[in-house]
Short mmCIF file of C-alpha atoms and ligand atoms in Angstrom, two decimals:
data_model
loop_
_atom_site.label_atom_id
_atom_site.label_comp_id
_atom_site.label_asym_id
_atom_site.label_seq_id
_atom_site.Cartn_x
_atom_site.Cartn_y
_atom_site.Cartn_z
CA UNK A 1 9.20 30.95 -37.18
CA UNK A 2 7.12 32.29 -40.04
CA UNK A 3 7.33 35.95 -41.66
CA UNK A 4 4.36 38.41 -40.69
CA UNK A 5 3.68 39.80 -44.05
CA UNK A 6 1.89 42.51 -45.74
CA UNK A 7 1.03 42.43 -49.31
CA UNK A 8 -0.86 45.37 -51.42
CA UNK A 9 -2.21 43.90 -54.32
CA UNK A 10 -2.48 46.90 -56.57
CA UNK A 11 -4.92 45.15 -59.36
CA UNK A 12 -5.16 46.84 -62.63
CA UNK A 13 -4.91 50.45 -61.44
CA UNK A 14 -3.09 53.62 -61.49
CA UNK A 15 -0.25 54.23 -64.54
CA UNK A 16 3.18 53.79 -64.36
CA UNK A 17 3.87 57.43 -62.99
CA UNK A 18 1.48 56.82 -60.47
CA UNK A 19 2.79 53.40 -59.13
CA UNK A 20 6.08 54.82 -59.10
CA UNK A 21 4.65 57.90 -56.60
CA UNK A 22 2.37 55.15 -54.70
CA UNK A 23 6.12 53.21 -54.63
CA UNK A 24 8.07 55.57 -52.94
CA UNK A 25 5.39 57.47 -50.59
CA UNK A 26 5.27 53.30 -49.05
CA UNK A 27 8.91 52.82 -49.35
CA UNK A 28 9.60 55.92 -47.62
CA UNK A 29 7.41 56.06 -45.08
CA UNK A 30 7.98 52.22 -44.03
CA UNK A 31 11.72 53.92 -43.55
CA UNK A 32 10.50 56.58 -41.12
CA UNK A 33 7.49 54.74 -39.51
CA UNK A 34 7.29 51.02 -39.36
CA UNK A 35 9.29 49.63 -36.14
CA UNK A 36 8.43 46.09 -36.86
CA UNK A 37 10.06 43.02 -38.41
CA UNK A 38 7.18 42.70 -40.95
CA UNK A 39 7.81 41.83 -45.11
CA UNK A 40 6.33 44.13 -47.28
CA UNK A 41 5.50 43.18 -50.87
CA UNK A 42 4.20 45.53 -53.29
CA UNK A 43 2.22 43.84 -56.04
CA UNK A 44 1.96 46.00 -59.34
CA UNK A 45 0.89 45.32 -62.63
CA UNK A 46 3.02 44.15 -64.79
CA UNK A 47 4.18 47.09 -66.32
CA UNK A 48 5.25 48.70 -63.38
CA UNK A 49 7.33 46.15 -62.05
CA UNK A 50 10.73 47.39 -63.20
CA UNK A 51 10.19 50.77 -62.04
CA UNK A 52 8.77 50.04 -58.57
CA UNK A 53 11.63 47.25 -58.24
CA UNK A 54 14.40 50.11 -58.73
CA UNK A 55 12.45 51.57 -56.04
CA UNK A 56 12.33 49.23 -53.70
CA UNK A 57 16.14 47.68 -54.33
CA UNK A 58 17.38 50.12 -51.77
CA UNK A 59 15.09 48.67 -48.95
CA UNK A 60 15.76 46.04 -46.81
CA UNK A 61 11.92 45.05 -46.06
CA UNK A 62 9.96 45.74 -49.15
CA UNK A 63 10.14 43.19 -52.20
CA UNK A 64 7.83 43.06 -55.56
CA UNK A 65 5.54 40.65 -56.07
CA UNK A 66 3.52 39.66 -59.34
CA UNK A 67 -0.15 39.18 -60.08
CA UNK A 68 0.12 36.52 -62.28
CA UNK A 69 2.23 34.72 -64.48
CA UNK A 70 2.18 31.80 -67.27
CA UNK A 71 2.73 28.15 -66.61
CA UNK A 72 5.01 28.09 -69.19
CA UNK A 73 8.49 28.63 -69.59
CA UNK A 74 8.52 30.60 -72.96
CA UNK A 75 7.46 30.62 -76.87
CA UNK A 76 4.28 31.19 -78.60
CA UNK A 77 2.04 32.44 -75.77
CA UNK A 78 0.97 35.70 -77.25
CA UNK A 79 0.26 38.35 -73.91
CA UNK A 80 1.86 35.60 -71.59
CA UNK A 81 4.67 36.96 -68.86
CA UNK A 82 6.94 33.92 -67.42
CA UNK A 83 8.26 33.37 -64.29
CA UNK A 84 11.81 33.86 -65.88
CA UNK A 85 11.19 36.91 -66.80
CA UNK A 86 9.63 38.24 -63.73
CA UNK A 87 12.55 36.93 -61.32
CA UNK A 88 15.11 38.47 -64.26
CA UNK A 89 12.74 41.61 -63.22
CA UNK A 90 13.73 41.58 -59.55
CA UNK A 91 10.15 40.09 -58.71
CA UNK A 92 9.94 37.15 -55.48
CA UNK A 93 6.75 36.65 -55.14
CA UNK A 94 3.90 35.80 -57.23
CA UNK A 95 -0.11 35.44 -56.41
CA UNK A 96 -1.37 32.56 -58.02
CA UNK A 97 -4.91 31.94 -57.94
CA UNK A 98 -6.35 35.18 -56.83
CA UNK A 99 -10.50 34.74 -57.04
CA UNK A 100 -10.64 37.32 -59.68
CA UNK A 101 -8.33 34.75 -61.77
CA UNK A 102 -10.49 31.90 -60.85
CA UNK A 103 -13.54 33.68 -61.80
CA UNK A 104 -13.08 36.06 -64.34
CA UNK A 105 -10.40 34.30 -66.27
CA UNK A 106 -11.64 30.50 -65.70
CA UNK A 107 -8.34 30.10 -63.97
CA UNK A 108 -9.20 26.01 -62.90
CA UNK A 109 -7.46 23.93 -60.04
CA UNK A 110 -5.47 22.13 -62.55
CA UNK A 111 -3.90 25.48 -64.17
CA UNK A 112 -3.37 26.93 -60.84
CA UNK A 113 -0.66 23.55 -59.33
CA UNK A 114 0.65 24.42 -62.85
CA UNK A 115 1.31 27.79 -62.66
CA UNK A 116 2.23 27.19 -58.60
CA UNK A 117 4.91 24.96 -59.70
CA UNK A 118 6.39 27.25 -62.62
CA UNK A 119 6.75 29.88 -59.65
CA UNK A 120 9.01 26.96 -57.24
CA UNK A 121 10.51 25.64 -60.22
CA UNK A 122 11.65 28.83 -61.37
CA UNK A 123 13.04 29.73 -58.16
CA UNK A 124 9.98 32.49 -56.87
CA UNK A 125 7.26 32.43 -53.97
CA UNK A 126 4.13 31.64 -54.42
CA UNK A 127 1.47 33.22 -53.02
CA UNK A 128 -1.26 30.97 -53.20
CA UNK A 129 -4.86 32.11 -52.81
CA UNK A 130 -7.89 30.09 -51.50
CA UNK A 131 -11.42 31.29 -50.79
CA UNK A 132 -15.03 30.60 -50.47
CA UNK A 133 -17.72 32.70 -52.09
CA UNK A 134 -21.12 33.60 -50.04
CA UNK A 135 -23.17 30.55 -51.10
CA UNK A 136 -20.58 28.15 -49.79
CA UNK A 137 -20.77 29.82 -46.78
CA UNK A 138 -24.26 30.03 -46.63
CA UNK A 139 -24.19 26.45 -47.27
CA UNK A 140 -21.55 25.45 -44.83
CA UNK A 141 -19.12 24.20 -47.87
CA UNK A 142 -16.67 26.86 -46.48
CA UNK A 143 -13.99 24.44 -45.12
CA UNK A 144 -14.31 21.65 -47.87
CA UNK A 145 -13.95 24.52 -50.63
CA UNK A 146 -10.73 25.69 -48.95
CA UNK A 147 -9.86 22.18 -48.65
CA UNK A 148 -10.35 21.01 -51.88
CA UNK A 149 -8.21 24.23 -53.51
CA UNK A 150 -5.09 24.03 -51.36
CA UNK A 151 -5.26 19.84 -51.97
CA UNK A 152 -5.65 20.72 -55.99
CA UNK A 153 -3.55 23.28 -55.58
CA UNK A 154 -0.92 22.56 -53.43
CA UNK A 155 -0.23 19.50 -52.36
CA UNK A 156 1.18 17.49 -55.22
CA UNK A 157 4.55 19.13 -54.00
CA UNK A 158 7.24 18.38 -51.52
CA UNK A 159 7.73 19.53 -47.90
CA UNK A 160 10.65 21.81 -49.45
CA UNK A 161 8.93 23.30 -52.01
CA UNK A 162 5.52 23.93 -49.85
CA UNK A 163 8.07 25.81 -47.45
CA UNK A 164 8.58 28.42 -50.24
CA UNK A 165 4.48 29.04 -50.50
CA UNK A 166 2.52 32.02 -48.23
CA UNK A 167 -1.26 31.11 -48.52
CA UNK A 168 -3.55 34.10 -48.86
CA UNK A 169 -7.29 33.29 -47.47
CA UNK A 170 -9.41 35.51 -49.19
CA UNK A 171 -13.23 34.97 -48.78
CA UNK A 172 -15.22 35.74 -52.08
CA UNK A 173 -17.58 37.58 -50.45
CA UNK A 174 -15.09 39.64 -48.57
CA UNK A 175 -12.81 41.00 -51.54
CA UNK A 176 -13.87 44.73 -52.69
CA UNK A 177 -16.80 44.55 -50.91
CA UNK A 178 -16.10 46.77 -47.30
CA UNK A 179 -17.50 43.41 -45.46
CA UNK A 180 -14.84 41.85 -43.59
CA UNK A 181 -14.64 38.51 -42.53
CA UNK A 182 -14.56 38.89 -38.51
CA UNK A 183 -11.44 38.35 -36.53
CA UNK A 184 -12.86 34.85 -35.21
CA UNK A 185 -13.75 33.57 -38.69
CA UNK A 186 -10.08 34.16 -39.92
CA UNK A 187 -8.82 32.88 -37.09
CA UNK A 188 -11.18 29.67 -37.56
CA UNK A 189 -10.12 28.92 -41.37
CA UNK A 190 -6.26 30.01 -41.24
CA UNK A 191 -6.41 27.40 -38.20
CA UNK A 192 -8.43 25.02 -40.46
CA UNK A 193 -5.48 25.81 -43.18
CA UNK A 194 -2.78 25.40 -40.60
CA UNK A 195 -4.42 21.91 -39.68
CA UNK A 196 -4.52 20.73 -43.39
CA UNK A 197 -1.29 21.03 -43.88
CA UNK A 198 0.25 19.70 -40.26
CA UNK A 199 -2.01 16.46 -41.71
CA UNK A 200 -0.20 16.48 -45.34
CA UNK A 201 3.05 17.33 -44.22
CA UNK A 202 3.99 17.50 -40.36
CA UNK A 203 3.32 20.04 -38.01
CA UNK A 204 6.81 22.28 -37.92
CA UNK A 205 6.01 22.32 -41.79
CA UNK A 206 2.64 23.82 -40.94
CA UNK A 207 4.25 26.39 -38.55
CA UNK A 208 6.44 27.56 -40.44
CA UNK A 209 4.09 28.64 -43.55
CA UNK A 210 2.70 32.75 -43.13
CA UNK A 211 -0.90 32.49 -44.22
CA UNK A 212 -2.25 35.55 -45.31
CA UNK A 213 -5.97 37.29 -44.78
CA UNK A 214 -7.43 39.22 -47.95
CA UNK A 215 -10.73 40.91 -48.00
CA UNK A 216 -11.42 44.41 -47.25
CA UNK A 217 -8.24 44.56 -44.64
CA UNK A 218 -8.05 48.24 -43.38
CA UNK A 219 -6.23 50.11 -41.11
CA UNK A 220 -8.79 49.92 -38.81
CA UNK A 221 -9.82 46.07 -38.95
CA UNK A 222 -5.50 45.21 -39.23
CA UNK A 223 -5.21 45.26 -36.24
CA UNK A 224 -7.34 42.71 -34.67
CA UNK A 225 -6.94 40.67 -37.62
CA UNK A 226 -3.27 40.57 -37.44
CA UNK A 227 -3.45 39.46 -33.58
CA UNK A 228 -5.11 36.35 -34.52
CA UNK A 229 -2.95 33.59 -33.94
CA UNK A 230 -2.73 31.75 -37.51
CA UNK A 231 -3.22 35.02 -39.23
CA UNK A 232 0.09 36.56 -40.34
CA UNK A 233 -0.94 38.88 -42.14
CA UNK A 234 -2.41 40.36 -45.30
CA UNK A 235 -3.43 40.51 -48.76
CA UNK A 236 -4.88 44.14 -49.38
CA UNK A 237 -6.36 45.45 -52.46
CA UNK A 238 -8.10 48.91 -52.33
CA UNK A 239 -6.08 50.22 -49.38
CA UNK A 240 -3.35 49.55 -50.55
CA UNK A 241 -3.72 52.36 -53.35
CA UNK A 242 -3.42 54.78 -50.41
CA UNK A 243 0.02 55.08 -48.79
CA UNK A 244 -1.51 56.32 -45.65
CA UNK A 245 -3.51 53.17 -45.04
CA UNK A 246 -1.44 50.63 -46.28
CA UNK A 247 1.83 52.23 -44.31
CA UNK A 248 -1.44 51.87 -40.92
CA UNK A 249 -1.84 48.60 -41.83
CA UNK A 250 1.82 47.56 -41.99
CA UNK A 251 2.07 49.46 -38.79
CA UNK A 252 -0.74 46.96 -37.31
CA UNK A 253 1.53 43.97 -36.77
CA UNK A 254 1.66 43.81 -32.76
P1 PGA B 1 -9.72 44.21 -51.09
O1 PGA B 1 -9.02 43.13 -52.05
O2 PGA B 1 -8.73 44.50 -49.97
O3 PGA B 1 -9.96 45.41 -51.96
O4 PGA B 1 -10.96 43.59 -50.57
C1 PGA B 1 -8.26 42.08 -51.54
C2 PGA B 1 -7.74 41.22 -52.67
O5 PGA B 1 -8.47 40.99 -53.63
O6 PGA B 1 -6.57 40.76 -52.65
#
């Protein structure tokens, strides 16, 4: 069945000494504390990578993840990182998509399958991200905004290849914000997710994928969160800059 997974997405913060202390405090307190089966994936900037990869090369549950990555495979793309380059860095996963991508950086559907399929073709995991903002909520355009990004996004590709991709679910309105999205309306869209995909692909398919919450996940929302049924886990951002309450919310997984 699928992974239960927990993700800190570290965003553009803290230098390299830093992320290398942030690194091993997780590392080594997922060693002494965590009983359960979950993934961990620490997701640094780019300049970290290396370093917290050395790190993490001695554990058996904590891999590296990138933030982003180009859709192309190399050349003149001034500032660009490739996919070859991060999997050459000891990197699995990759978040694609992330809202601050979409927004900030005009990151469009079109880019996104593009850069989704650079990560499967170059052998990495995608970790997709989907996610409404307030007024489509308000509106009740919630479900056909996460529809119409994991159909852009996602399903040009084959059952084998979508087996390979975690989702991440992160509501707009949730991310940085200290507002959570409540245990019943993660449940609700992961399930919604789940569905889509059972429809494109087949059911076992849809089982087998770990779909992710992001928005504001701390230790003491993890919990009921995690115990969702179609939630398997988490995409964290600010807590995961503390050891203590990112090593609490890997320890959440029932
Ligand atoms: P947050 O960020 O946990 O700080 O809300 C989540 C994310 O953006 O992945």
């Amino acid at each position: 069945m699928r992974k239960n997974i927990a993700a800190g997405n570290w965003k553009m913060n803290l230098d390299l000494d830093g992320g290398k202390k942030l690194a091993s405090e997780v590392i080594n307190m997922t060693a002494d504390e965590v009983t359960n089966d979950a993934e961990v994936i620490l997701i640094p900037p780019f300049v970290h990578i290396s370093g917290v990869q050395q790190l993490a090369a001695s554990s058996n549950n904590v891999s590296v993840g990138a933030q982003n990555c180009s859709d192309q495979e190399s050349g003149a793309f001034t500032g660009e990182i490739s996919v070859a380059m991060l999997k050459s860095a000891g990197v699995d996963y990759v978040v694609v998509g992330h809202s601050e991508r979409r927004e900030i950086f005009g990151e469009d559907d079109t880019l996104l399958a593009s850069k989704t399929k650079a990560v499967l073709e170059g052998g990495l995991k995608p970790i997709f991200c989907c996610g409404e903002k307030l007024e489509s909520r308000e509106s009740e355009q919630h479900f056909a905004v996460n529809k119409a990004q994991i159909e852009r996004g996602l399903f040009g590709f084959s059952k084998e290849e979508i087996l390979q991709v975690v989702i991440a679910y992160e509501p707009v309105w949730a991310i940085g914000t200290g507002v959570t999205a409540s245990s019943e309306q993660a449940q609700e869209m992961h399930a919604y997710i789940r569905g889509l995909i059972a429809a494109q692909y087949d059911q076992e398919t849809a089982d087998s994928i770990s779909i992710l919450y992001g928005g504001s996940v701390k230790p003491g929302n993890a919990k009921e969160l995690f115990a969702q049924p179609d939630v398997d886990g988490g995409l964290v951002g600010g807590a995961s800059l503390k050891s203590r309450d990112f090593v609490d919310i890997i320890k959440s997984f029932e």
